[in-house]
Coordinates of C-alpha atoms in Angstrom, one line a residue:
M211 CA 100.9 75.7 105.4
K212 CA 103.9 74.3 105.2
K213 CA 101.9 72.0 103.5
R214 CA 100.5 74.4 101.8
D215 CA 102.9 76.1 100.3
E216 CA 104.7 73.1 99.9
A217 CA 101.4 71.2 96.8
R218 CA 101.8 75.5 95.2
E219 CA 106.1 74.5 94.7
E220 CA 104.6 70.9 93.3
L221 CA 102.3 72.5 90.8
G222 CA 104.4 75.4 90.2
L223 CA 102.3 78.5 90.8
G224 CA 105.1 79.5 93.7
G225 CA 105.2 82.8 91.4
L226 CA 101.7 83.4 91.1
F227 CA 101.1 83.2 94.5
K228 CA 104.1 85.0 95.3
G229 CA 103.1 87.8 91.4
L230 CA 100.2 88.3 93.6
G231 CA 101.5 89.8 97.2
N232 CA 102.3 91.8 94.8
F233 CA 99.5 93.3 94.1
L234 CA 99.1 97.1 94.4
D235 CA 102.7 96.9 92.9
L236 CA 101.2 96.2 89.7
V237 CA 98.6 98.2 90.3
A238 CA 100.4 101.5 90.7
K239 CA 102.9 100.9 87.8
M240 CA 99.8 100.6 85.7
A241 CA 98.7 103.0 86.1
E242 CA 102.3 105.2 86.4
K243 CA 102.3 103.9 82.8
G244 CA 98.6 104.8 81.6
E245 CA 97.0 101.3 81.2
N246 CA 93.5 100.6 82.1
E247 CA 94.3 96.4 82.1
T248 CA 96.8 94.1 82.4
T249 CA 96.7 90.4 81.9
R250 CA 98.8 87.4 84.0
T251 CA 98.6 83.8 83.2
G252 CA 100.4 81.0 83.0
E253 CA 99.7 77.0 82.1
F254 CA 101.6 74.1 83.6
T255 CA 100.8 69.7 83.1
G256 CA 101.6 67.4 85.7
P257 CA 103.6 65.5 85.6
G258 CA 103.1 61.7 83.4
G259 CA 100.0 64.2 82.0
K260 CA 98.1 63.3 85.0
Y261 CA 96.9 66.9 85.1
H262 CA 96.9 70.5 83.1
G263 CA 96.5 73.3 84.5
V264 CA 96.1 77.0 83.3
Y265 CA 95.6 79.7 85.8
G266 CA 95.3 84.4 85.0
F267 CA 93.9 87.0 86.2
S268 CA 93.2 90.5 84.7
V269 CA 93.4 93.8 86.3
R270 CA 91.6 96.6 84.8
L271 CA 90.5 99.5 86.3
G272 CA 87.6 101.6 87.5
L273 CA 86.1 104.1 88.2
G274 CA 88.4 106.8 90.3
G275 CA 91.3 104.8 89.6
R276 CA 90.0 101.0 91.5
P277 CA 90.7 98.1 90.4
V278 CA 88.6 95.2 89.0
V279 CA 90.1 91.7 88.9
E280 CA 88.6 88.7 87.3
E281 CA 90.3 85.3 88.2
F282 CA 90.1 82.5 85.6
G283 CA 91.1 78.9 84.8
N284 CA 90.9 75.7 86.3
I285 CA 92.9 76.5 89.8
R286 CA 91.3 76.8 93.3
D287 CA 93.2 77.5 96.4
T288 CA 92.0 75.0 98.9
D289 CA 93.1 74.8 102.4
D290 CA 95.0 72.3 101.9
G291 CA 97.1 73.8 98.6
P292 CA 96.0 74.4 95.3
L293 CA 93.4 72.1 92.9
V294 CA 93.6 71.2 89.4
D295 CA 89.9 71.4 88.8
E296 CA 88.1 69.8 85.0
V297 CA 86.4 72.6 84.4
R298 CA 88.0 76.0 83.7
E299 CA 86.5 79.4 84.9
P300 CA 86.0 82.2 81.5
I301 CA 87.3 86.0 81.9
V302 CA 84.2 88.2 81.7
D303 CA 83.9 91.7 82.1
V304 CA 80.4 93.4 82.8
L305 CA 80.5 96.6 81.3
D306 CA 77.5 99.5 82.1
E307 CA 77.1 101.5 78.9
G308 CA 73.4 103.2 79.8
R309 CA 71.0 101.5 79.7
Q310 CA 72.1 98.3 78.6
L311 CA 74.3 95.4 80.3
L312 CA 77.4 94.7 77.9
I313 CA 79.3 91.1 79.5
I314 CA 81.4 88.8 77.6
A315 CA 83.3 85.5 77.8
E316 CA 86.6 84.3 76.2
L317 CA 85.3 80.5 75.3
P318 CA 88.0 79.3 73.3
G319 CA 87.4 76.4 72.1
I320 CA 83.3 75.8 72.5
E321 CA 80.5 75.4 69.9
E322 CA 78.1 78.0 70.4
E323 CA 76.1 74.9 69.8
S324 CA 77.1 74.1 73.9
I325 CA 77.5 76.7 75.2
A326 CA 74.1 77.2 77.9
V327 CA 73.6 80.8 79.2
N328 CA 71.2 81.1 82.1
L329 CA 69.9 84.5 83.8
D330 CA 67.4 86.1 86.0
E331 CA 67.1 89.7 87.3
G332 CA 70.4 89.8 89.1
A333 CA 71.7 86.7 88.2
L334 CA 74.1 85.3 85.6
K335 CA 75.2 81.8 85.2
L336 CA 77.8 80.2 81.8
Q337 CA 78.9 76.7 80.7
G338 CA 79.9 75.6 77.8
A339 CA 81.7 72.3 76.8
G340 CA 84.4 71.3 73.7
K341 CA 86.1 68.1 72.8
D342 CA 88.9 69.7 76.7
R343 CA 87.4 70.8 78.0
V344 CA 84.2 72.0 80.1
Y345 CA 83.8 76.4 80.8
R346 CA 81.6 77.0 83.8
K347 CA 81.1 80.8 85.7
E348 CA 78.1 81.8 88.0
S349 CA 78.2 85.8 88.6
A350 CA 76.3 88.2 90.2
L351 CA 75.3 91.3 88.5
P352 CA 75.5 94.9 89.3
V353 CA 72.0 95.2 88.2
K354 CA 68.9 93.9 87.7
V355 CA 68.5 93.4 84.0
D356 CA 65.3 92.0 82.3
P357 CA 66.4 88.4 81.0
A358 CA 64.2 88.7 78.0
S359 CA 66.3 91.5 76.5
R360 CA 68.9 89.1 76.1
K361 CA 70.6 89.4 72.3
L362 CA 73.6 86.9 72.7
S363 CA 76.4 86.7 69.6
Y364 CA 79.0 83.9 69.3
R365 CA 82.1 84.6 67.0
N366 CA 86.0 83.0 68.0
G367 CA 85.4 81.9 70.9
I368 CA 84.7 85.1 72.4
L369 CA 80.5 85.5 73.4
E370 CA 78.9 88.6 74.5
I371 CA 75.3 89.1 75.8
R372 CA 72.9 92.4 75.7
L373 CA 71.1 93.0 78.2
A374 CA 68.8 95.8 79.1
K375 CA 68.6 97.1 82.9
K376 CA 65.3 97.2 84.2
E377 CA 63.9 100.8 85.3
D378 CA 63.6 100.7 88.7
A379 CA 67.3 100.0 88.4

């Protein structure tokens, strides 16, 4: 355990993981202020510019005040401590709009031509690459969708995907 804590401190992540321990306080403060969403982010560069880490999380209050947490960045927590990966996980929100789903993904620094979106009835696979960053995300969808119904739009680093729900969903 000590090795893992030392690795976190070495990468400057102690505050992030300590902050996650105060998660319930964060949600309570959001509810007090009437906020529906909050985001925490950070970046760091390792010694000699050897690696660049981006990390964060978004908390959104869902139905009944239930928190929905979305992590993003290129830092993965492993049994041996934090690992800085070349691949970043983008922020992805999935919104239920009645007869369709709206998926919004943040992919700054990526050209539209380099984005690949793969869908099946119940899952999304998203990836994109730019000059200095690579994004990848795989997510289960909350309902079955018709992949043939997809409509994409991309502007200023924001990808929107609209999908019709399956009739039996």
